[in-house]
XYZ file of C-alpha atoms in Angstrom:
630
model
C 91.597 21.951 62.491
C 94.439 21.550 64.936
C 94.858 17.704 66.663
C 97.073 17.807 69.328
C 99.710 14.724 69.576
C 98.008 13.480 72.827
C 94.672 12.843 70.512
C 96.718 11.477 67.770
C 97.803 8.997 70.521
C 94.933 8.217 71.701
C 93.482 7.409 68.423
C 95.965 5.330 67.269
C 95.764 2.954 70.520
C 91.962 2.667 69.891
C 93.067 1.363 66.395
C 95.607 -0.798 67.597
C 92.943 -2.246 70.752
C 90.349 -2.732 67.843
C 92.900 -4.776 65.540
C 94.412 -6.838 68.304
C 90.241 -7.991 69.410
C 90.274 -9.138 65.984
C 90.501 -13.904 66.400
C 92.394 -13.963 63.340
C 95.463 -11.496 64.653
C 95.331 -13.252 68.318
C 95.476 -16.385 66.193
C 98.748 -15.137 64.123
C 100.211 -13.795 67.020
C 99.824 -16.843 69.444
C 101.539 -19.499 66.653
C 103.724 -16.741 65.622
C 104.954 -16.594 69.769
C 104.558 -20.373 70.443
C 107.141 -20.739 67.004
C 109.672 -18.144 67.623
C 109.533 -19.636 71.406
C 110.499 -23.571 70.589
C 112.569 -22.390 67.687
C 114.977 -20.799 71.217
C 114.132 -23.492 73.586
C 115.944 -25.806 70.902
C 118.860 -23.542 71.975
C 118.677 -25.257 75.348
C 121.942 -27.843 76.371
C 123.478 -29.191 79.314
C 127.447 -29.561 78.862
C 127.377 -28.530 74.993
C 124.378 -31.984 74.287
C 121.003 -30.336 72.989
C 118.094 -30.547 75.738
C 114.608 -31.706 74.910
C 113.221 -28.186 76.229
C 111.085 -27.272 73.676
C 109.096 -30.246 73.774
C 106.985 -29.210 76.872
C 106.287 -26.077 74.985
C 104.758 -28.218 72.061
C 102.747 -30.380 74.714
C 101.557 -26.955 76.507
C 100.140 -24.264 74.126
C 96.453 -24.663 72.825
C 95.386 -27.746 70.392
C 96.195 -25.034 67.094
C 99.589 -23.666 68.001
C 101.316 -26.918 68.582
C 101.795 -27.399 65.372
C 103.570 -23.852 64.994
C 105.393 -24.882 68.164
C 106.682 -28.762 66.703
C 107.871 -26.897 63.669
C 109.955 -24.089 65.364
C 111.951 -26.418 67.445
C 112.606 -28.902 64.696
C 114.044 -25.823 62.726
C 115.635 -24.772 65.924
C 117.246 -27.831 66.769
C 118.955 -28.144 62.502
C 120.025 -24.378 63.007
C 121.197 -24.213 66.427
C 122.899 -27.990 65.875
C 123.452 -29.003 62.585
C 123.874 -32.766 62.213
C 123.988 -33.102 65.938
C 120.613 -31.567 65.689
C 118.889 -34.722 63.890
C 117.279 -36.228 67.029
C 115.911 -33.263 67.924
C 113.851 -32.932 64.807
C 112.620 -36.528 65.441
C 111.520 -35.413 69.169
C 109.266 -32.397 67.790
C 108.131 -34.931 65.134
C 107.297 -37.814 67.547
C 105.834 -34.940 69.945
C 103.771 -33.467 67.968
C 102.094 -36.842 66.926
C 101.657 -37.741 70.561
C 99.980 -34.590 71.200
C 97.851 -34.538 68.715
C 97.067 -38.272 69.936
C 96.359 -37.872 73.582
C 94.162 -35.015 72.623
C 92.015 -37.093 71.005
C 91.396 -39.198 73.834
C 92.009 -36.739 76.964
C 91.475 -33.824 78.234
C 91.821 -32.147 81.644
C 94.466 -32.884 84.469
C 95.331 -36.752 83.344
C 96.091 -35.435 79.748
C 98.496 -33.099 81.534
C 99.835 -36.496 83.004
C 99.851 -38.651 79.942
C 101.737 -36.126 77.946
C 104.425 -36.222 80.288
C 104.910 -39.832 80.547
C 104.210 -40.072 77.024
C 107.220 -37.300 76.247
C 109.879 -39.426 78.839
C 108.648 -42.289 76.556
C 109.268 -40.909 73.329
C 112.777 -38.850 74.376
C 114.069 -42.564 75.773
C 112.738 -44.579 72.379
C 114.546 -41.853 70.486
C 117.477 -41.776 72.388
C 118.403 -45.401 71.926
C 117.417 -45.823 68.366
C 120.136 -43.126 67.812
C 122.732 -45.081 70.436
C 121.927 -48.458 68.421
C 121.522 -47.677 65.272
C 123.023 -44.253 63.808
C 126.220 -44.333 66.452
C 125.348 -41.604 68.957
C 127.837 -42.180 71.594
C 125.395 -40.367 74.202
C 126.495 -41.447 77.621
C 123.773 -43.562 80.213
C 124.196 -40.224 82.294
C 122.795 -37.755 79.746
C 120.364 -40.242 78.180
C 118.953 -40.176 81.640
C 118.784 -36.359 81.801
C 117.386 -36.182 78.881
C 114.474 -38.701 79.817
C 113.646 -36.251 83.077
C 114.125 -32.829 81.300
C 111.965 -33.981 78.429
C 109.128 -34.810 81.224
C 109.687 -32.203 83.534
C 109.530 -29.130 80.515
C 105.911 -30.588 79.928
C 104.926 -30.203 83.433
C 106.812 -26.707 83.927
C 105.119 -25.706 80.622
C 102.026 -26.996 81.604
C 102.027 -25.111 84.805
C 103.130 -21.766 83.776
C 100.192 -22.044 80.702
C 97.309 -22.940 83.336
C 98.242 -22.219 86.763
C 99.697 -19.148 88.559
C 102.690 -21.891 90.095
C 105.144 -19.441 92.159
C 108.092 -22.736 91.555
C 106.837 -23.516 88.675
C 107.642 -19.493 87.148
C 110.681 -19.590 88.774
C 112.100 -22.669 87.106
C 110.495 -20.877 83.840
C 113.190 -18.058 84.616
C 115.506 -20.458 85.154
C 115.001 -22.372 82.064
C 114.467 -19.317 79.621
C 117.977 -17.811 80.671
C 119.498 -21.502 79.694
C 118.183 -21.300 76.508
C 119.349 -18.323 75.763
C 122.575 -18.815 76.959
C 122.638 -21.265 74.359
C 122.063 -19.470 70.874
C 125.524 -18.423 69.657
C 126.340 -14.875 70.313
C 129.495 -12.812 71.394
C 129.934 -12.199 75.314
C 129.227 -9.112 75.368
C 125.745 -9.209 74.299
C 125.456 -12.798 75.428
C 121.258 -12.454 75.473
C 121.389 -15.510 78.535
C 123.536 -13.296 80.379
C 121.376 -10.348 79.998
C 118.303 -11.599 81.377
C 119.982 -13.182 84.298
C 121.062 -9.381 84.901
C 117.634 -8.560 84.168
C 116.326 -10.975 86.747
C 118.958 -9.915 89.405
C 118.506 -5.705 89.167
C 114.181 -6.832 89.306
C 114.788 -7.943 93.261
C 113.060 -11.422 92.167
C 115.773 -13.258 94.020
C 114.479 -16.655 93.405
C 114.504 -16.292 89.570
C 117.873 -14.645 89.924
C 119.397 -17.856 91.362
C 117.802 -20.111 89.028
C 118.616 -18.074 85.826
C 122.308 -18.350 88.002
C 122.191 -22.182 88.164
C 120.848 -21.939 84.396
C 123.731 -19.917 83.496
C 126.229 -22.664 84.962
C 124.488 -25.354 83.540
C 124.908 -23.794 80.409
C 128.898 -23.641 81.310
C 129.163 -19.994 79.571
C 132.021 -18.829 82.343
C 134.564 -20.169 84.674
C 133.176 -18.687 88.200
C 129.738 -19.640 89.447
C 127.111 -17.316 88.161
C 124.451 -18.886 90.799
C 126.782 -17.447 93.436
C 126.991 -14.090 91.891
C 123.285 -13.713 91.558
C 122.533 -14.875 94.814
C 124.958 -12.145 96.173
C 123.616 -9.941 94.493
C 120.948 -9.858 96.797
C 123.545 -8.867 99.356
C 124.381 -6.101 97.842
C 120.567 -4.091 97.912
C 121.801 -3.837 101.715
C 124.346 -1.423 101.032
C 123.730 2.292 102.196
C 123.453 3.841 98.918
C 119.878 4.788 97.280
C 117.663 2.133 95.953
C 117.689 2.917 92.729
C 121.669 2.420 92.263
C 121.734 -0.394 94.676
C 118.751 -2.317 92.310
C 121.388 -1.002 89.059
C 125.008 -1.782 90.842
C 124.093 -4.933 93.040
C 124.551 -7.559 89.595
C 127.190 -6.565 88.144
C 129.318 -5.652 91.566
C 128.222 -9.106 93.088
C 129.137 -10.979 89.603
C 133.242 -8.967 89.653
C 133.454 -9.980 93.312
C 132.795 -13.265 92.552
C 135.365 -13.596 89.117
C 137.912 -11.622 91.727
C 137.420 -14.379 93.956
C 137.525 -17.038 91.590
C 140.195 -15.779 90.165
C 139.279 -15.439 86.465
C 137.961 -12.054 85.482
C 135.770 -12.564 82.159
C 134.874 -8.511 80.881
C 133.495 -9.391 77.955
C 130.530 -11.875 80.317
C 130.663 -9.506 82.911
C 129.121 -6.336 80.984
C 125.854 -7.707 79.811
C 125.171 -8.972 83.390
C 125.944 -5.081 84.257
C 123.859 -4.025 81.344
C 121.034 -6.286 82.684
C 120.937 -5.148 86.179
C 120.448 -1.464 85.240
C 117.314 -2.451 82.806
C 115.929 -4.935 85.655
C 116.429 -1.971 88.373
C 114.285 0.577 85.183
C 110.769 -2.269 84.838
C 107.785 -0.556 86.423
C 107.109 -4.091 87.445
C 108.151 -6.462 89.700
C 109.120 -10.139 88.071
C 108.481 -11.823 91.283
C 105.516 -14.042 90.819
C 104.773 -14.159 94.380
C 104.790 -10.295 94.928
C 101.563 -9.808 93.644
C 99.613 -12.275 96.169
C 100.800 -11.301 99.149
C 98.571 -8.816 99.769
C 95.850 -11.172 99.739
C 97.145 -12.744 102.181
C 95.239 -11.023 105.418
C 91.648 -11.079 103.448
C 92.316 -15.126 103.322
C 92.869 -14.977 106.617
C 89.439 -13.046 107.478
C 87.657 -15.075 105.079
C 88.594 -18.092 106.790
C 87.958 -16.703 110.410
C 84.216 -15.805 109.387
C 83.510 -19.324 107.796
C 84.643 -20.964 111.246
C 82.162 -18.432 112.980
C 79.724 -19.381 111.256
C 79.999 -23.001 111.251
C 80.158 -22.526 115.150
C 76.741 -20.646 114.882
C 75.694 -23.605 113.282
C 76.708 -25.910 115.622
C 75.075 -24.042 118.474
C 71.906 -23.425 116.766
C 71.864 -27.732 116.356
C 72.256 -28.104 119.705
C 69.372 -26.192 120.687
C 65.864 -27.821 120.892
C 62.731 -25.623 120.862
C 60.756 -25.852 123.715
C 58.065 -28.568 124.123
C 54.221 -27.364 123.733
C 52.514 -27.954 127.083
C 49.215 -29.482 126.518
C 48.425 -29.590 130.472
C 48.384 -25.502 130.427
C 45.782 -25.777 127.563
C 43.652 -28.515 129.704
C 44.167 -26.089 132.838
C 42.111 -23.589 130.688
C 39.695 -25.738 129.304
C 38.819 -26.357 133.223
C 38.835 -23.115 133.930
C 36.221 -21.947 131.494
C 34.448 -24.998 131.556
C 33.754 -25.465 135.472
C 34.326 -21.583 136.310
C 30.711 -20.849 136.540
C 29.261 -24.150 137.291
C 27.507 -24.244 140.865
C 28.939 -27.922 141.651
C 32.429 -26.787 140.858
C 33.337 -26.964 144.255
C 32.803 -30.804 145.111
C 32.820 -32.191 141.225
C 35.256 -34.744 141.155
C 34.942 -34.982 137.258
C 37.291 -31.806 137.051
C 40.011 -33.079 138.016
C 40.422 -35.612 135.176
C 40.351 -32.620 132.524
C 43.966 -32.852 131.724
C 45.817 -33.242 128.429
C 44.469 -36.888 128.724
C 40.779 -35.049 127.679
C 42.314 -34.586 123.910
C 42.924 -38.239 123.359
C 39.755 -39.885 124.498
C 37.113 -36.859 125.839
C 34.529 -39.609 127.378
C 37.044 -39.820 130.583
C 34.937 -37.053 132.283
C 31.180 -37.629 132.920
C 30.091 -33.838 133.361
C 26.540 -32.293 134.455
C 26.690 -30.010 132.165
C 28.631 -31.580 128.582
C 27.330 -28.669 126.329
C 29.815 -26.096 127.966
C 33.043 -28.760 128.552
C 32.807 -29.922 124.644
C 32.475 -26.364 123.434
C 35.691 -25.296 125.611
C 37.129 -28.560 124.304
C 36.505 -27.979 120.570
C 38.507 -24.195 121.495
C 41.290 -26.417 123.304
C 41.901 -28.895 120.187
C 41.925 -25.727 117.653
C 44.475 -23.737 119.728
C 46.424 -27.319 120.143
C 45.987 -27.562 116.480
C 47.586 -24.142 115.762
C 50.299 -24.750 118.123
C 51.421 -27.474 116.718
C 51.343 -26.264 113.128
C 53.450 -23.465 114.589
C 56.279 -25.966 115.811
C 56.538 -27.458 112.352
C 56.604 -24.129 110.583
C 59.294 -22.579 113.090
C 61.385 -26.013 112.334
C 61.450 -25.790 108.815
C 62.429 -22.042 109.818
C 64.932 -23.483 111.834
C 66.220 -25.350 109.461
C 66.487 -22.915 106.349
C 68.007 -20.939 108.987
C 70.972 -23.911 109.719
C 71.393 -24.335 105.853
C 72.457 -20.947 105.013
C 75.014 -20.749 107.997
C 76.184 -24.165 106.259
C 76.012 -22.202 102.777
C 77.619 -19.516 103.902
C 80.322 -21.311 105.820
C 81.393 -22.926 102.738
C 81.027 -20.326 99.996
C 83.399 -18.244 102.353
C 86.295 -21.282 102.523
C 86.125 -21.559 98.712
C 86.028 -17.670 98.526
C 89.198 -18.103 100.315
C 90.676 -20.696 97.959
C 89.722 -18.595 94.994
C 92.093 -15.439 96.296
C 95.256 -15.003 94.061
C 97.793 -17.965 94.822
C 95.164 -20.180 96.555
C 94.738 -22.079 93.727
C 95.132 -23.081 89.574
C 93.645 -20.852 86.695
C 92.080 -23.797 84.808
C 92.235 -22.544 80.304
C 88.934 -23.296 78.174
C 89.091 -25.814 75.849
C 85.336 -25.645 74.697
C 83.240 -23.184 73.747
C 79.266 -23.394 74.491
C 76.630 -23.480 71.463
C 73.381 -22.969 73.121
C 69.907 -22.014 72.082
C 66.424 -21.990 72.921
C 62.688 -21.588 71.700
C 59.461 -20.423 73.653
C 55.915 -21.214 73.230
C 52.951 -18.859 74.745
C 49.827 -20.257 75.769
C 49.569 -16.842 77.264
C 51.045 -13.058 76.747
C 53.335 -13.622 79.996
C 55.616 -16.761 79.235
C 55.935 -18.652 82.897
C 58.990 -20.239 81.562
C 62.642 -18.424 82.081
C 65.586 -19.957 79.892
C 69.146 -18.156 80.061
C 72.734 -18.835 79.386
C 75.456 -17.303 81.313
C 79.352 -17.110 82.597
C 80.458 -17.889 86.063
C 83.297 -17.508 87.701
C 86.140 -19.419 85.647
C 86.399 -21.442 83.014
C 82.214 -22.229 84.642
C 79.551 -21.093 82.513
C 76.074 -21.697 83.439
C 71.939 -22.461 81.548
C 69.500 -22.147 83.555
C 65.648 -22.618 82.684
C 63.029 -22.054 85.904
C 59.643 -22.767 84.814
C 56.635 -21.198 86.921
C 53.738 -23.049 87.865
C 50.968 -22.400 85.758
C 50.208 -19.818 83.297
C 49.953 -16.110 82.756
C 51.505 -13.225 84.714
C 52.239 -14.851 87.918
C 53.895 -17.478 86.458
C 55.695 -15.726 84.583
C 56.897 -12.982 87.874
C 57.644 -16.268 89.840
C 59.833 -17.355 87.351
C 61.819 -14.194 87.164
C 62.078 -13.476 90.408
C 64.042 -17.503 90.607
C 65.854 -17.041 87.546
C 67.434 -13.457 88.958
C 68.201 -14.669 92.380
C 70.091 -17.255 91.428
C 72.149 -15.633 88.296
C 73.085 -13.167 91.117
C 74.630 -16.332 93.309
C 75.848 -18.142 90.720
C 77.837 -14.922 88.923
C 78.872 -13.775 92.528
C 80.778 -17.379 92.627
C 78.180 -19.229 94.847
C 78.602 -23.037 94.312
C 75.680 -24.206 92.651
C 74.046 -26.462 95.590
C 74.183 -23.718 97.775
C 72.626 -21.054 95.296
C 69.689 -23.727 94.761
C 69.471 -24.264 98.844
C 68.987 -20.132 98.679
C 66.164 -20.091 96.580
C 64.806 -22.994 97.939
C 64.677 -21.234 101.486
C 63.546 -17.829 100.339
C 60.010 -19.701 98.986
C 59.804 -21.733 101.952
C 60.250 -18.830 104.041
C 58.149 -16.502 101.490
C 55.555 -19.500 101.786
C 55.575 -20.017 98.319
C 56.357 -23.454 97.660
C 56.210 -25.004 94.260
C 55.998 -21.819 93.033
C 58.680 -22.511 90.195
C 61.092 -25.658 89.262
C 64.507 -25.288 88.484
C 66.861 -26.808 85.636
C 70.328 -25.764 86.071
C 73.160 -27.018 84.197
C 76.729 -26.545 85.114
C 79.129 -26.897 82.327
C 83.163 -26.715 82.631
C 84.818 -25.369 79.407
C 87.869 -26.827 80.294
C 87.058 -31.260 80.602
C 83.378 -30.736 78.785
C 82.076 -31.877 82.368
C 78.182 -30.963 82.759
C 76.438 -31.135 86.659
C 72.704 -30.884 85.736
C 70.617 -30.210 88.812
C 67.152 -30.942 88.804
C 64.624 -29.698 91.407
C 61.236 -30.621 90.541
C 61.891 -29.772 86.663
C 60.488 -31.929 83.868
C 63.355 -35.028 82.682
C 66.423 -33.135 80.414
C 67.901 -35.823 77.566
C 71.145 -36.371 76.712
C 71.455 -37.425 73.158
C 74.688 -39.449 71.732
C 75.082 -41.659 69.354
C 71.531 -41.394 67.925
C 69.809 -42.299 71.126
C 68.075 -40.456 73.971
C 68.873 -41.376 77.663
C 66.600 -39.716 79.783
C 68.059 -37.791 82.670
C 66.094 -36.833 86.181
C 62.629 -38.171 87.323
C 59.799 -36.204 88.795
C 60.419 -34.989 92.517
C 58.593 -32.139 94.611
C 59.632 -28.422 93.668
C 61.766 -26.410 96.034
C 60.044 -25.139 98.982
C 58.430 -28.133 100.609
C 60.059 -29.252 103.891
C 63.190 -31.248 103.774
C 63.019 -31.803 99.726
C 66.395 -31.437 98.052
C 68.019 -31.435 94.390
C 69.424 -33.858 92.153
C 72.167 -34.054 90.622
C 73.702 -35.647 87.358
C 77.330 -35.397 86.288
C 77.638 -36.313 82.455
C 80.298 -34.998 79.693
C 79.867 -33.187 76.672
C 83.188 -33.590 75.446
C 82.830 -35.815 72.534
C 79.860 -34.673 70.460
C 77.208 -35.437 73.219
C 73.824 -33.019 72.921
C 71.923 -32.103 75.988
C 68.277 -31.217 75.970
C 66.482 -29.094 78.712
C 62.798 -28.627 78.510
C 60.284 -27.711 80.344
C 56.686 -29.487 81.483
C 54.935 -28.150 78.037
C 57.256 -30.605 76.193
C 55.739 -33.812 74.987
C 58.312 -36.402 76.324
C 57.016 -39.287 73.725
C 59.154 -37.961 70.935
C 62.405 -37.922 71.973
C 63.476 -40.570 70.061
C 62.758 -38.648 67.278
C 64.677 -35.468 68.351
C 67.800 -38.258 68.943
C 67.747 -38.843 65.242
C 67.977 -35.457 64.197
C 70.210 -34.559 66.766
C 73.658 -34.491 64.580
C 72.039 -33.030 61.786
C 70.988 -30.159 62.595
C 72.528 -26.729 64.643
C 71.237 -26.026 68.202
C 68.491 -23.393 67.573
C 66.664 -25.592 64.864
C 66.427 -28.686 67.352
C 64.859 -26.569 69.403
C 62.248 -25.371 67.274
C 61.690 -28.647 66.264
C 61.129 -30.298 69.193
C 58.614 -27.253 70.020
C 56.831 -28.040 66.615
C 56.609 -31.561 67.948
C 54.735 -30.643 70.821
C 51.267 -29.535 71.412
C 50.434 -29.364 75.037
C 48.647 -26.638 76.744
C 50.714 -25.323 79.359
C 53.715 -22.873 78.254
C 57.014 -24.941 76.618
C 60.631 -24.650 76.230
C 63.317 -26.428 75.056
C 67.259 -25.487 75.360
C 69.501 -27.142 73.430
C 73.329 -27.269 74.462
C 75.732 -28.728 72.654
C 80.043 -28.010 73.337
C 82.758 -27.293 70.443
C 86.629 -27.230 70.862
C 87.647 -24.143 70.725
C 91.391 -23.080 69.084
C 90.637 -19.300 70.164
C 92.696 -18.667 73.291
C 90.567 -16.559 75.519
């Protein structure tokens, strides 16, 4: 059987896709990157002195690789330095024991923060034990540098792991091509000189000029390589094709330059040359802005449509619906009662039927009362029914108002979400969750599910319908679908519950279903647990059970909102959803067993613990770091 190459191909990717989903290889290959990386960040100097680079790599990566990454820059800095090389190895020693430190004890954006003050803490303690004690004759100048490099390559780091920083990439450039200006190699295949030729011939002029200032930090050549590379730019404006003005522009800007300067270096000037033809060949672009700039205009829209319909909802306030005229309904009352009545003419009891009549009825001293009451009885009812109309068409009204709201302010953090508008937060936890059922009937009223939003977000969510049997069960359902479509479609979580809350008010099904919903952040272990007329949820640490929520009317009645409960996860901490089948009374006993036991087999248990007669469940969520990098 004959396979043609393009199959062979094909095959082999499929192979190589399979391998690389494989934890264990991403595993390998993340420490194997975050060691080769610090062992050339040790390269790094400023005027020939060894820079505390790679210690922001060591404070950025994942909680498992910075132990790959401490380890490559300690050998980096004893290859790369020799004996001068000493207090480096005691930086990635120190660093890695500070990480390790702050991790147990922070997490987030202020663990970002602590590791950089912690890092200009270390680098200075360091730095003068060596000046005091072992006779490093460091000047005040460089010990200071030192102090602000060793902070700043956590927070560059930090950035470029987590965020989608335009600077903060552009400094990366900057700082890569300085480290690799610094591992000894001939001129001509200088590898810091290459990939500032790289940047250049790539049209990301920004990088270009740091990997430039990079280069002369470095001090590789005599004439200003920042200059060159920022002429170089110059030089895509010549009348020649693109291609060859991309592949010329570094290495014709970087000779003018020496020419000027007056010190023609060959052997530096060909792998800047070398570097501009393979930037000018990428299919890519290495600008880190080029990519958002198209979302630019959709922003734009996005933001135009929330204002219109904030206006909407600023008009709608203002108007009032008109007021129900109770005189018209007396005029009628009159009418039917006096039309045929043969004293109609001089009565003057008729003229007192007004809307006074419905408050006190004995005002008018009529022949013939049988007739007035009955026309009076008619008057109240319609009265009645108008009135029940105004309330309905308010709480219209005002379902109405809080979707323009919702929808105002799901577009603005649309808008903020677009590529650029904001920071790509990394997982630090992942979820354990479970759950157990009981039927009283064959339809289960109660929903539980577990989901992802958008983000590091992920959501549970257990609606319980009122009741038992098949309408329960429909009701919900139909809850638990509408809002996993919000929720998925990146609908803020008060807003998705407002939705559902207005589509049974306006459905007229109120207290059809209650709603748990708990909002966990993999990233800080962060839970927001809303509550809308849901049974109390427990959050279990430490062997005790604090109960969470207290009973409130389901969604659909009038003006009745959620609550919300912020609480963290983050250090062992069990949360327990349940619905109304649940006997609350032993919850001490689930605290107990709690840390024993995995998630699905608390839930059981609780279950087992319970014998009410409506339909029960109980979710169990519990958070784990995580050392996989998603």
């Amino acid at each position: 059987m004959m396979v043609s190459v393009e199959t062979v191909l094909l095959r082999g990717k499929r192979r190589m896709e399979q391998w690389f989903r494989s934890p264990w290889v991403r595993i390998a290959a993340w420490g194997l990157g975050a060691f080769l990386g610090a062992l050339v960040l040790a390269a790094g100097a400023v005027q020939g002195k060894p820079q505390p680079i790679a210690l922001g790599l060591t404070a950025a990566v994942p909680e498992l690789y910075c132990i790959p990454a401490a380890l490559g820059s300690a050998l980096g800095f004893q290859l790369f330095w020799g004996s001068a090389g000493w207090q480096g190895v005691t930086w990635s020693v120190c660093a890695l024991a500070l990480r390790i430190g702050l991790d147990t004890w922070y997490h987030g954006d202020q663990r970002a923060g602590h590791l950089a003050a912690g890092t200009a803490c270390l680098v200075s303690a360091v730095g003068l034990i060596f000046q005091l004690w072992l006779g490093d004759n460091t000047t005040v100048g460089m010990y200071i540098l030192r102090i602000l490099i060793g902070a700043g390559s956590v927070w560059l780091f930090t950035r470029c792991m987590v965020g989608r920083s335009g600077v903060a990439r552009y400094l990366a450039f900057g700082t890569g091509v300085l480290t690799l200006a610094g591992v000894r190699s001939p001129g001509w295949c200088n590898l810091g000189l290459l990939a500032a030729g790289v940047l250049a011939g790539a049209e990301a002029l920004p990088a270009a000029a740091m990997a430039g200032l990079g280069l002369d930090l470095a001090g590789i050549t005599q004439a200003s390589m920042t200059a060159a590379l920022c002429l170089s730019a110059f030089f895509r404006l010549l009348p020649m094709k693109s291609p060859w003005r991309r592949m010329l522009a570094p290495g014709c800007a970087c000779l003018t330059v020496m020419v000027l300067d007056g010190s023609v270096e060959f052997p530096y000037l060909v792998p800047v040359a070398v570097g501009g033809v393979l930037g000018a060949m990428l299919p890519w672009s290495l600008d880190p802005l080029s990519r958002h700039t198209g979302t630019g205009a959709a922003q734009v829209q996005l933001e135009q449509l929330a204002r219109t319909m904030g206006t909407l909802q600023r008009e709608m306030l203002d108007l009032s619906p008109p007021e129900i005229d109770e005189n018209a309904v007396a005029d009628r009352v009159r009418i039917n009662a006096c039309g045929t009545c043969s004293a109609r003419e001089h009565c003057p009891e008729k003229d007192k039927i007004t809307s006074e009549i419905f408050r006190d009825p004995f005002r008018v001293e009529c022949r013939k009362p049988g007739r007035l009451l009955a026309e009076l009885r008619r008057g109240r009812e319609q009265l009645r029914w108008m009135h029940a109309d105004r309330v309905r068409q308010g709480e219209y009204r005002a379902v109405l108002l809080q979707q323009y709201g919702f929808l105002a302010d799901t577009l603005r953090t649309m808008a903020d979400r677009l590529p650029g508008g904001g920071v790509t937060a990394q997982a630090r936890f992942r979820l354990q969750v479970s759950s157990r059922s009981r039927k009283k009937e064959a339809s289960d009223g109660d929903r539980c599910t577990a989901f992802p939003g958008p983000g590091v977000r992920y959501f549970v969510l257990l609606c319980d319908g009122m009741g038992t049997g098949l309408g329960a069960a429909q009701a919900a359902e139909d809850a638990s679908a509408l809002l996993r479509r919000l929720l998925r479609g990146g609908v803020p979580a008060q807003h998705a519950l407002g939705c559902l809350h207005a589509q049974l008010t306006l459905g007229s099904r109120a207290g059809a279903v209650t709603v748990d919903l708990a909002e966990i952040r993999l990233d800080t272990g962060q839970v927001s647990l809303y509550k809308w007329g849901a049974a109390p949820s427990y959050l279990i640490r430490r062997g005790r059970a604090e109960k969470i929520g207290t009973a409130a009317p389901p969604p659909g009645f009038g003006e009745t909102r959620e609550t919300a409960a912020r609480l963290s996860l983050c250090r062992g901490e069990v949360l327990v959803l349940i619905s109304d089948g649940v006997e609350l009374g032993q919850a001490p006993a689930w605290a107990e067993q709690a840390s024993q036991m995995p998630a699905g087999e608390l839930a059981e248990r609780i279950l087992r613990q319970s014998a009410g007669e409506d339909d029960a469940t109980a979710a169990v969520i519990r958070l784990l770091p995580t050392s996989v990098v998603p």
